[in-house]
XYZ file of C-alpha atoms in Angstrom:
686
model
C 55.091 0.052 -7.210
C 56.484 0.663 -10.680
C 58.599 3.763 -10.813
C 59.304 3.776 -7.068
C 62.855 3.075 -5.933
C 62.783 -0.125 -3.967
C 65.539 -0.999 -1.514
C 63.939 -3.674 0.657
C 63.376 -7.386 0.242
C 60.142 -7.798 -1.729
C 59.514 -11.545 -1.333
C 57.120 -11.447 1.617
C 54.077 -11.183 -0.649
C 55.036 -14.116 -2.851
C 53.368 -17.538 -2.663
C 56.284 -19.801 -3.559
C 57.708 -21.548 -0.473
C 61.167 -21.185 -1.988
C 60.824 -17.417 -2.368
C 59.338 -17.144 1.102
C 62.379 -18.935 2.522
C 64.373 -15.825 1.468
C 61.976 -13.100 2.603
C 64.069 -12.294 5.684
C 67.456 -12.301 3.939
C 69.375 -9.023 4.163
C 69.579 -9.243 0.374
C 67.128 -6.846 -1.284
C 65.484 -9.582 -3.293
C 62.933 -8.866 -6.009
C 60.672 -11.411 -7.651
C 60.983 -11.545 -11.438
C 58.482 -8.909 -12.518
C 58.139 -5.680 -14.446
C 59.028 -3.586 -11.408
C 62.348 -5.369 -10.890
C 63.347 -5.092 -14.554
C 62.353 -1.434 -14.636
C 64.478 -0.768 -11.522
C 67.500 -2.368 -13.133
C 67.098 -0.291 -16.301
C 66.487 2.959 -14.415
C 69.513 2.491 -12.157
C 71.618 0.893 -14.913
C 72.569 -1.949 -12.622
C 73.259 -5.488 -13.735
C 70.846 -8.142 -12.514
C 71.995 -10.944 -10.249
C 69.549 -13.761 -10.969
C 69.404 -16.609 -8.446
C 67.258 -19.612 -9.399
C 66.499 -22.540 -7.133
C 63.694 -24.527 -5.580
C 62.459 -25.345 -2.074
C 63.751 -28.937 -1.896
C 67.249 -28.103 -3.165
C 70.019 -28.867 -0.654
C 72.759 -26.731 -2.231
C 70.302 -23.863 -2.573
C 69.926 -23.957 1.191
C 73.700 -24.117 1.644
C 74.307 -21.037 -0.490
C 71.472 -19.225 1.254
C 72.917 -19.873 4.714
C 76.491 -19.110 3.676
C 75.934 -16.055 1.492
C 72.396 -14.683 1.377
C 72.109 -14.574 5.166
C 75.558 -13.003 5.461
C 75.179 -9.225 6.026
C 78.518 -8.332 4.401
C 77.890 -10.401 1.263
C 74.319 -9.113 1.081
C 75.645 -5.539 1.239
C 77.854 -6.228 -1.767
C 74.915 -7.683 -3.668
C 72.697 -4.751 -2.814
C 75.337 -2.155 -3.715
C 76.157 -3.473 -7.160
C 73.126 -5.434 -8.417
C 69.385 -5.647 -8.696
C 68.899 -9.069 -7.086
C 66.121 -11.284 -8.424
C 65.110 -14.592 -6.879
C 63.212 -17.153 -9.021
C 61.631 -20.475 -8.142
C 62.553 -22.707 -11.068
C 59.376 -24.741 -10.503
C 57.197 -21.631 -10.813
C 59.120 -20.283 -13.794
C 60.514 -23.196 -15.806
C 60.509 -20.901 -18.847
C 63.055 -18.561 -17.260
C 65.094 -21.433 -15.828
C 65.293 -23.101 -19.235
C 66.630 -19.981 -20.937
C 69.303 -19.217 -18.374
C 70.352 -22.847 -17.868
C 70.933 -22.941 -21.625
C 72.993 -19.756 -21.386
C 75.135 -21.305 -18.668
C 75.706 -24.420 -20.809
C 76.839 -22.192 -23.659
C 79.423 -20.748 -21.288
C 80.822 -24.274 -20.927
C 79.514 -24.802 -17.383
C 77.479 -27.654 -15.983
C 73.934 -26.590 -15.126
C 72.075 -27.129 -11.909
C 70.731 -25.342 -8.860
C 71.266 -22.898 -7.392
C 71.719 -21.179 -10.727
C 73.568 -17.859 -10.410
C 73.424 -15.717 -13.552
C 74.467 -12.152 -14.240
C 72.290 -10.254 -16.699
C 72.103 -6.831 -18.267
C 69.227 -4.613 -17.101
C 67.261 -5.955 -20.082
C 67.652 -9.526 -18.865
C 70.388 -10.550 -21.310
C 72.888 -13.055 -19.803
C 76.611 -12.364 -19.888
C 78.154 -14.637 -17.230
C 77.144 -17.161 -14.586
C 77.638 -20.304 -12.571
C 75.822 -22.420 -9.997
C 76.862 -22.666 -6.359
C 79.584 -20.304 -5.162
C 81.098 -20.669 -1.673
C 81.458 -17.625 0.603
C 85.258 -17.864 0.349
C 87.555 -19.613 -2.164
C 87.208 -23.393 -1.882
C 86.517 -26.507 -3.986
C 88.625 -24.837 -6.674
C 86.016 -22.083 -6.964
C 86.468 -18.380 -6.210
C 84.558 -16.991 -3.253
C 81.213 -15.343 -3.938
C 82.370 -11.890 -2.738
C 85.263 -11.996 -5.227
C 82.816 -12.942 -7.970
C 80.499 -10.087 -7.052
C 83.252 -7.497 -6.979
C 84.812 -8.761 -10.209
C 81.521 -8.750 -12.145
C 80.640 -5.283 -10.864
C 84.075 -3.991 -11.894
C 83.850 -5.440 -15.396
C 80.301 -4.152 -15.866
C 81.305 -0.620 -14.816
C 84.721 -0.329 -16.502
C 84.753 -2.761 -19.413
C 81.311 -2.592 -21.010
C 82.708 -3.854 -24.315
C 83.422 -7.242 -22.685
C 79.862 -7.445 -21.410
C 78.493 -6.456 -24.815
C 80.615 -9.096 -26.524
C 79.322 -11.846 -24.211
C 75.743 -10.632 -24.551
C 75.955 -10.720 -28.332
C 77.611 -14.132 -28.426
C 75.222 -15.739 -25.973
C 72.198 -14.073 -27.559
C 73.036 -15.451 -31.003
C 73.772 -18.898 -29.612
C 70.561 -18.992 -27.580
C 68.534 -18.001 -30.643
C 70.079 -20.890 -32.588
C 69.130 -23.377 -29.880
C 65.487 -22.823 -30.793
C 66.223 -23.538 -34.472
C 65.254 -27.199 -34.460
C 66.991 -29.485 -36.937
C 64.416 -30.970 -39.287
C 64.747 -34.446 -40.669
C 62.806 -37.297 -42.207
C 60.650 -39.939 -40.634
C 62.305 -42.266 -38.162
C 61.843 -45.986 -38.776
C 61.409 -48.736 -36.209
C 64.759 -50.137 -37.354
C 66.426 -46.801 -36.538
C 64.763 -46.722 -33.121
C 66.028 -50.254 -32.503
C 69.544 -49.201 -33.417
C 69.450 -46.248 -31.034
C 68.077 -48.427 -28.234
C 70.890 -50.936 -28.832
C 73.483 -48.183 -28.566
C 71.905 -46.734 -25.418
C 71.592 -50.061 -23.617
C 75.361 -50.464 -23.846
C 75.626 -47.456 -21.522
C 73.800 -49.320 -18.748
C 75.566 -50.394 -15.579
C 75.558 -54.231 -15.834
C 75.784 -54.659 -12.056
C 73.706 -51.907 -10.522
C 71.441 -50.970 -13.390
C 70.699 -47.514 -14.686
C 72.587 -45.358 -17.143
C 76.297 -44.742 -16.524
C 77.974 -44.292 -13.159
C 77.529 -41.809 -10.312
C 75.466 -39.740 -9.935
C 72.539 -41.978 -10.901
C 69.191 -40.657 -12.089
C 66.173 -42.916 -12.725
C 65.816 -41.855 -16.404
C 62.269 -43.263 -16.786
C 61.920 -42.110 -20.401
C 64.945 -44.211 -21.343
C 63.594 -47.182 -19.369
C 60.385 -46.849 -21.377
C 62.459 -46.816 -24.599
C 64.153 -50.074 -23.525
C 60.863 -51.673 -22.520
C 59.306 -50.820 -25.851
C 62.406 -52.174 -27.601
C 61.984 -55.472 -25.732
C 58.266 -55.681 -26.580
C 59.068 -54.923 -30.196
C 62.170 -57.083 -30.713
C 62.081 -59.717 -27.997
C 65.756 -59.057 -27.205
C 66.216 -60.008 -23.544
C 68.958 -57.415 -22.985
C 66.362 -54.632 -23.027
C 64.043 -56.279 -20.508
C 66.976 -57.131 -18.263
C 68.184 -53.527 -18.321
C 64.782 -52.258 -17.183
C 64.182 -54.895 -14.520
C 67.701 -54.592 -13.114
C 67.397 -50.807 -12.786
C 63.921 -50.954 -11.224
C 64.903 -53.730 -8.820
C 68.001 -51.944 -7.586
C 66.131 -48.643 -7.249
C 63.243 -50.362 -5.458
C 65.583 -51.972 -2.945
C 68.114 -49.136 -2.749
C 68.417 -46.092 -0.552
C 66.819 -43.951 -3.235
C 63.539 -45.509 -2.078
C 62.012 -44.560 1.274
C 61.404 -48.021 2.765
C 59.308 -46.648 5.618
C 57.150 -43.968 4.044
C 57.183 -44.824 0.338
C 58.289 -42.714 -2.605
C 61.548 -42.278 -4.487
C 64.147 -39.567 -4.060
C 65.385 -37.576 -7.045
C 68.740 -39.334 -7.601
C 71.672 -40.934 -5.834
C 75.189 -39.590 -5.558
C 76.659 -43.096 -5.855
C 76.426 -45.760 -8.565
C 74.696 -48.339 -6.312
C 71.458 -46.362 -5.722
C 72.367 -46.259 -2.002
C 72.920 -42.580 -1.104
C 70.114 -40.336 -2.263
C 69.838 -36.625 -2.624
C 66.919 -36.956 -0.236
C 64.380 -34.641 -1.821
C 61.256 -36.297 -3.228
C 59.732 -34.814 -6.369
C 56.194 -35.408 -7.652
C 57.392 -35.807 -11.245
C 59.902 -38.586 -10.497
C 57.352 -40.606 -8.600
C 54.712 -40.171 -11.296
C 57.051 -41.477 -13.987
C 58.293 -44.363 -11.839
C 54.717 -45.438 -10.981
C 54.128 -45.593 -14.736
C 57.223 -47.669 -15.558
C 56.780 -50.006 -12.577
C 53.182 -50.609 -13.649
C 54.221 -51.468 -17.209
C 56.823 -53.953 -16.043
C 54.583 -55.471 -13.330
C 51.963 -56.158 -15.973
C 54.458 -58.426 -17.723
C 56.426 -59.821 -14.776
C 53.832 -59.793 -11.946
C 56.769 -58.939 -9.699
C 55.519 -58.624 -6.093
C 58.338 -56.136 -5.435
C 57.180 -53.786 -8.202
C 53.551 -54.066 -7.104
C 54.541 -53.272 -3.519
C 56.537 -50.215 -4.595
C 53.644 -48.873 -6.685
C 51.191 -49.368 -3.848
C 53.468 -47.825 -1.229
C 54.285 -44.877 -3.463
C 50.608 -44.186 -4.119
C 49.962 -44.457 -0.374
C 52.699 -41.843 0.191
C 51.170 -39.623 -2.486
C 47.652 -39.708 -1.058
C 48.878 -39.387 2.540
C 51.610 -36.763 2.288
C 51.310 -34.964 -1.033
C 47.807 -33.491 -1.141
C 48.150 -29.716 -1.388
C 46.882 -27.366 1.307
C 43.758 -25.274 0.804
C 44.877 -21.993 2.371
C 47.319 -20.343 4.714
C 44.864 -20.497 7.596
C 43.488 -23.984 7.074
C 44.882 -27.494 7.308
C 42.244 -28.716 4.869
C 43.555 -30.359 1.727
C 42.572 -29.835 -1.876
C 42.339 -32.600 -4.445
C 45.525 -31.744 -6.344
C 49.087 -32.886 -5.692
C 51.885 -30.921 -4.072
C 55.311 -30.565 -5.671
C 58.166 -31.638 -3.424
C 59.486 -32.719 -0.060
C 62.781 -31.185 0.990
C 66.094 -32.984 1.324
C 66.804 -31.158 4.567
C 65.280 -31.016 8.026
C 66.779 -29.067 10.905
C 69.243 -27.660 8.347
C 70.746 -31.120 7.814
C 70.450 -33.172 4.665
C 68.656 -36.478 5.138
C 68.269 -36.144 8.910
C 64.608 -37.154 8.792
C 65.344 -40.402 6.938
C 68.522 -41.893 8.463
C 69.001 -43.997 11.599
C 71.505 -44.826 14.279
C 71.760 -48.510 15.154
C 70.959 -47.777 18.789
C 67.635 -46.174 17.837
C 66.661 -49.144 15.686
C 67.517 -51.475 18.612
C 65.452 -49.371 20.997
C 62.357 -49.403 18.770
C 62.473 -52.992 17.499
C 63.976 -54.767 20.533
C 64.180 -58.528 19.852
C 63.166 -58.026 16.208
C 66.112 -55.716 15.620
C 68.868 -58.231 14.623
C 66.836 -59.701 11.766
C 65.781 -56.264 10.532
C 69.318 -54.874 10.677
C 70.681 -57.807 8.698
C 68.180 -57.228 5.870
C 68.252 -53.407 5.842
C 72.043 -52.880 6.166
C 72.025 -51.279 9.631
C 75.239 -51.294 11.683
C 77.071 -49.363 14.366
C 79.391 -47.715 11.816
C 76.576 -46.972 9.366
C 76.653 -46.886 5.590
C 76.666 -43.079 5.152
C 78.553 -40.565 7.264
C 78.204 -42.696 10.403
C 74.442 -43.096 9.935
C 72.278 -45.755 8.261
C 70.252 -45.351 5.088
C 67.785 -48.237 5.035
C 68.263 -50.410 1.951
C 68.137 -54.023 0.744
C 70.945 -53.928 -1.795
C 72.919 -56.779 -0.239
C 70.186 -59.169 -1.363
C 67.386 -57.730 -3.458
C 65.313 -60.935 -3.429
C 61.922 -61.049 -1.739
C 61.955 -63.335 1.336
C 59.292 -65.779 2.484
C 55.811 -64.494 3.257
C 56.313 -64.898 7.016
C 59.673 -63.115 6.948
C 58.299 -60.237 4.885
C 55.373 -59.950 7.312
C 57.814 -59.565 10.215
C 59.797 -56.963 8.286
C 56.614 -55.041 7.540
C 55.767 -54.981 11.251
C 59.251 -53.646 12.012
C 58.998 -50.958 9.315
C 55.646 -49.840 10.702
C 57.163 -49.372 14.155
C 60.055 -47.348 12.759
C 57.633 -45.299 10.661
C 55.630 -44.485 13.778
C 58.797 -43.438 15.606
C 59.856 -41.301 12.625
C 56.613 -39.346 12.821
C 57.946 -37.668 15.961
C 60.896 -36.167 14.108
C 60.888 -32.696 12.590
C 59.639 -33.265 9.072
C 61.354 -31.976 5.914
C 60.102 -28.797 4.356
C 57.093 -29.184 2.092
C 56.432 -27.295 -1.108
C 52.711 -27.570 -1.683
C 52.521 -25.646 -4.949
C 50.187 -27.296 -7.420
C 52.021 -27.355 -10.749
C 49.882 -28.120 -13.773
C 52.500 -30.111 -15.684
C 53.601 -32.282 -12.748
C 49.970 -32.918 -11.804
C 49.361 -34.008 -15.380
C 52.131 -36.598 -15.085
C 50.741 -37.961 -11.828
C 47.089 -37.948 -12.942
C 47.963 -40.024 -16.017
C 50.120 -42.456 -14.038
C 47.543 -42.829 -11.278
C 44.718 -43.472 -13.744
C 46.672 -46.133 -15.622
C 47.939 -47.794 -12.428
C 44.420 -47.715 -10.974
C 43.139 -49.716 -13.936
C 46.057 -52.167 -13.865
C 45.870 -52.874 -10.132
C 42.051 -52.741 -9.904
C 42.129 -49.770 -7.557
C 39.142 -47.535 -8.396
C 40.068 -45.149 -5.578
C 43.255 -44.283 -7.440
C 41.259 -43.484 -10.554
C 38.896 -41.356 -8.453
C 41.864 -39.450 -6.983
C 43.142 -38.820 -10.525
C 39.720 -37.574 -11.611
C 39.480 -35.227 -8.635
C 42.921 -33.757 -9.347
C 41.972 -33.241 -12.988
C 38.752 -31.519 -11.935
C 40.721 -29.226 -9.599
C 42.887 -28.077 -12.488
C 39.886 -27.485 -14.719
C 37.957 -25.573 -12.071
C 40.793 -23.647 -10.425
C 43.658 -23.192 -12.902
C 41.830 -22.182 -16.097
C 40.528 -18.633 -15.770
C 38.991 -17.452 -19.042
C 39.774 -20.813 -20.659
C 43.587 -20.574 -20.533
C 45.645 -22.772 -18.256
C 47.949 -21.317 -15.628
C 51.094 -23.027 -14.415
C 51.085 -22.725 -10.622
C 48.542 -22.551 -7.782
C 49.206 -22.330 -4.069
C 46.791 -21.782 -1.220
C 44.270 -19.836 -3.208
C 46.721 -17.925 -5.400
C 47.036 -18.683 -9.127
C 50.185 -17.545 -10.948
C 52.033 -17.597 -14.266
C 50.958 -18.472 -17.758
C 51.012 -22.138 -18.751
C 53.903 -23.687 -20.620
C 53.800 -26.316 -23.328
C 54.526 -28.980 -20.697
C 51.442 -27.947 -18.741
C 49.190 -28.422 -21.740
C 50.942 -31.534 -23.049
C 50.964 -33.436 -19.748
C 47.419 -32.489 -18.810
C 46.144 -33.397 -22.277
C 47.798 -36.799 -21.918
C 46.172 -37.083 -18.478
C 42.782 -36.298 -19.962
C 43.226 -38.955 -22.630
C 44.306 -41.480 -20.001
C 41.193 -40.748 -17.938
C 39.038 -41.023 -21.046
C 40.451 -44.459 -21.824
C 40.067 -45.644 -18.238
C 36.619 -44.205 -17.490
C 35.008 -43.869 -20.920
C 33.779 -40.356 -20.067
C 33.614 -38.219 -23.200
C 34.236 -34.975 -21.304
C 37.899 -35.915 -20.954
C 38.285 -36.396 -24.702
C 36.537 -33.087 -25.341
C 38.880 -31.275 -22.949
C 41.925 -32.871 -24.586
C 40.810 -31.664 -28.021
C 40.157 -28.159 -26.684
C 43.657 -27.964 -25.181
C 45.167 -29.147 -28.439
C 43.427 -26.293 -30.228
C 44.957 -23.848 -27.737
C 48.436 -25.306 -28.316
C 48.047 -25.076 -32.063
C 46.864 -21.482 -31.786
C 49.396 -20.140 -29.309
C 52.425 -22.497 -29.235
C 52.922 -23.994 -32.706
C 55.840 -22.703 -34.818
C 54.266 -22.161 -38.227
C 57.651 -21.578 -39.867
C 59.840 -24.450 -38.651
C 57.400 -26.780 -36.932
C 57.322 -27.910 -33.340
C 55.793 -26.264 -30.307
C 57.429 -23.383 -28.476
C 57.750 -23.765 -24.706
C 55.845 -20.527 -24.134
C 52.787 -19.000 -25.767
C 52.885 -16.305 -28.438
C 51.499 -13.789 -25.937
C 54.018 -14.567 -23.170
C 55.748 -11.560 -21.649
C 59.019 -10.771 -19.821
C 61.176 -13.288 -21.739
C 64.178 -12.513 -23.937
C 63.251 -15.346 -26.319
C 60.861 -18.227 -26.891
C 62.697 -21.506 -26.480
C 61.841 -24.701 -28.352
C 63.253 -28.176 -27.827
C 62.405 -31.864 -27.879
C 65.030 -32.721 -25.242
C 63.931 -34.556 -22.113
C 65.196 -33.193 -18.846
C 64.044 -34.476 -15.472
C 60.592 -34.538 -17.073
C 59.597 -35.656 -20.564
C 59.779 -32.972 -23.219
C 56.493 -31.343 -24.145
C 57.168 -31.852 -27.838
C 57.918 -35.537 -27.312
C 54.782 -35.961 -25.188
C 52.690 -34.257 -27.857
C 53.607 -36.910 -30.422
C 51.909 -39.511 -28.212
C 48.996 -37.165 -27.459
C 48.323 -36.473 -31.133
C 48.652 -40.172 -31.927
C 45.982 -41.012 -29.364
C 43.688 -38.281 -30.635
C 44.048 -39.518 -34.194
C 43.084 -43.068 -33.266
C 40.328 -42.071 -30.872
C 38.624 -39.586 -33.205
C 39.656 -40.715 -36.677
C 40.583 -37.094 -37.440
C 43.522 -37.301 -39.856
C 44.690 -33.783 -38.961
C 46.019 -35.162 -35.690
C 48.105 -37.768 -37.521
C 49.472 -35.112 -39.877
C 50.430 -32.864 -36.979
C 52.110 -35.785 -35.150
C 54.172 -36.590 -38.248
C 55.112 -32.907 -38.659
C 56.186 -32.820 -35.033
C 58.442 -35.868 -35.372
C 60.164 -34.615 -38.518
C 60.594 -31.170 -36.958
C 63.253 -32.642 -34.650
C 64.611 -35.834 -36.227
C 67.597 -33.959 -37.673
C 68.862 -33.787 -34.099
C 69.061 -37.580 -33.815
C 72.369 -37.655 -35.653
C 73.827 -35.108 -33.271
C 72.627 -36.545 -29.927
C 69.720 -38.923 -29.506
C 70.285 -39.545 -25.766
C 67.850 -36.824 -24.570
C 65.219 -37.593 -27.221
C 63.704 -40.766 -25.749
C 60.185 -39.380 -25.363
C 60.183 -38.204 -28.986
C 61.367 -41.671 -30.102
C 58.776 -43.404 -27.940
C 56.101 -41.220 -29.506
C 57.388 -41.959 -33.019
C 57.120 -45.701 -32.358
C 53.633 -45.266 -30.901
C 52.546 -43.372 -34.011
C 53.622 -46.259 -36.224
C 52.609 -49.187 -34.035
C 49.486 -48.210 -32.107
C 46.998 -50.984 -31.322
C 43.487 -49.701 -30.833
C 41.089 -51.766 -28.727
C 37.524 -50.644 -29.330
C 35.102 -52.214 -26.881
C 31.438 -51.895 -27.879
C 29.201 -52.393 -24.861
C 25.489 -52.375 -24.233
C 24.032 -49.030 -23.162
C 23.958 -48.411 -19.409
C 25.893 -51.616 -18.728
C 29.360 -52.416 -17.467
C 29.886 -55.549 -19.482
C 33.202 -54.183 -20.777
C 34.646 -55.002 -17.334
C 35.359 -58.613 -18.274
C 37.504 -57.512 -21.190
C 39.302 -54.824 -19.191
C 39.948 -57.294 -16.375
C 41.485 -59.791 -18.779
C 43.697 -57.134 -20.338
C 44.835 -55.266 -17.245
C 47.781 -57.573 -16.609
C 49.119 -57.241 -20.161
C 51.917 -54.732 -20.721
C 50.718 -52.957 -23.849
C 52.679 -49.714 -24.296
C 51.103 -49.114 -27.703
C 47.522 -49.872 -26.730
C 44.744 -47.286 -27.018
C 41.502 -48.216 -25.249
C 38.111 -46.916 -26.332
C 34.847 -48.026 -24.778
C 31.729 -46.986 -26.700
C 28.074 -47.749 -26.266
C 26.334 -49.785 -28.923
C 24.085 -46.837 -29.735
C 27.016 -44.419 -30.002
C 28.010 -43.273 -33.486
C 31.735 -43.051 -34.157
C 32.839 -40.624 -36.886
C 32.912 -42.016 -40.421
C 36.704 -41.529 -40.494
C 37.106 -43.746 -37.423
C 38.227 -47.305 -38.341
C 35.560 -48.793 -36.077
C 32.771 -46.694 -37.612
C 29.695 -48.882 -37.978
C 31.040 -51.636 -35.722
C 28.621 -52.748 -33.055
C 27.314 -55.434 -30.775
C 27.196 -59.034 -31.981
C 23.800 -60.633 -31.387
C 23.276 -58.145 -28.595
C 26.536 -59.129 -26.909
C 29.513 -56.819 -26.262
C 32.357 -57.110 -28.755
C 35.975 -56.014 -29.107
C 37.610 -54.828 -32.307
C 41.391 -54.661 -32.619
C 42.300 -51.901 -35.066
C 45.750 -51.258 -36.544
C 46.689 -49.034 -39.469
C 43.052 -47.948 -39.834
C 41.848 -51.498 -40.302
C 39.867 -53.476 -37.729
C 39.650 -57.180 -36.920
C 36.524 -59.228 -36.926
C 34.516 -58.835 -33.728
C 35.669 -60.793 -30.685
C 33.084 -61.606 -28.049
C 35.277 -63.575 -25.634
C 38.188 -62.252 -23.594
C 40.283 -65.276 -24.565
C 40.036 -64.318 -28.218
C 41.283 -60.807 -27.451
C 44.248 -62.230 -25.509
C 45.009 -64.560 -28.386
C 44.959 -61.665 -30.843
C 47.289 -59.543 -28.719
C 49.761 -62.160 -27.495
C 49.364 -65.221 -29.626
C 48.315 -67.224 -26.559
C 45.267 -67.695 -24.367
């Protein structure tokens, strides 16, 4: 294909559902590959880069308005080499060009529309453009003609923008080093952040509202550390309002990506694997302390949704499922946002009959509706749990509506298996499975982990994306970081050494191919990555935790589990590689801060059991309802030798009975042979 002039849409052979949605556009789309870049350079045409994802509502809007429009497509084809990218398949590309857009002073988002030189260098861009001038934005045809004119007649302007953006992008990867960050400093930053919370509706700021699970974890840790009620209240208020709001699917389970209002009522209806993984984790933490039946119900329903609706498909010609998790469910069905999820009062009355009045009163259903004449089910009027009998009746009503909803045309499904998002869900599912005594959840997590190992690691190196038998794209830092954390979570839950061994192997790969030996920190892409104009590096959280922040916690766990001091040294290097940025803006650095606290405050619970027995279960059962964000669990057999550098080296059974050792700062307690003693040591109470 290389060297041949291509004039047709080339997306039909792609695997991404998002790219396949555009295979019949009159636009001559290319995937991002060597052939497309070579075409642009040979024809000296600028590149029009369009980045989106399958569940994105405004991506669909721009596609229908512009990319399916023959006249607009003709303009695109005449003046540009048009490249379509799935941001979930290529987060490395998306990160670079979203940063370029931010440097132009524009808000990022999707669809991302960037104009590049034939070498891939950005010089101008935006997000959604309408087909004619509206919303204060120029029409897309005017944009296309204007960019083409400037590129052809004023190359000095393009060169100036390319140089300016190129220099600025390079500086973004120059992390600001600093010193260690103390617990007092973390407290101070948490106190400043909690003031940004909505005191009525919960969550950070006003509309639009995102769950921000990394910040909720920062607040929860601050409460556990300081005892200040304001932090716990901020977390519980946000989780309660989200759990009872329209952002939650009260019939099918699972959370949408965000809401466009401050009350958590009106979602952007797409459901993402990564949001639900992180919210399962936070809800589990808080349930362990509060025993809230609402939070337990939301975790259980969300896991039910995951295992029912989000298992990826084996192949194009088979409905069989694989053991790994799919990426997203679309916001749209029948080309209408939210149509699958909303209700008319008359339909609720028809399905529920005499039970309808009580249901409508609780779930905010009326003739006028609460969103564009329709009803988004929610319980925001009164978030309290009702009596057991009332909740049972409501459950029966929800089941009937769920059965009716099955007959609707379902939202689009993106069943790509993404390594990083699966890592988030595997870890959350393993930890929740232990907390809620659900071994099937742990088994599901183990199976997904095994799928990644067996399917997504040709020649020992991870890949980022798999779909229906096709493996694509080199792994990013986030892939390795999240899956390594997942492996360590499975090791602590199951006690199987193979998970620890895999985690150490992946860390070696990251150190070899991703570590910045000059300035510290991990690059987002490997040293042998191709087709990128630069290697980005950041500790900023986005919708997902940053890979560098996650690696602080990963390295902390490895240090405590193995006793290998090199892991502690690398974790400390990683923290100080980015702490200079805290003075500039600490808001997006929550995962890094959480890791820094973990590094300083980890509590290691070493349970020594008898060989071939399960007598550690009594200890685990006693501890499962304790919220212990800094706990590291390690179950070893009495005949197992821990390394000499491990703080529990030489510790063993007591008179043939299992024992627990609580280790902090490389020093271990006396052995405890009763669960009550362990609870006393951890909480000060029995």
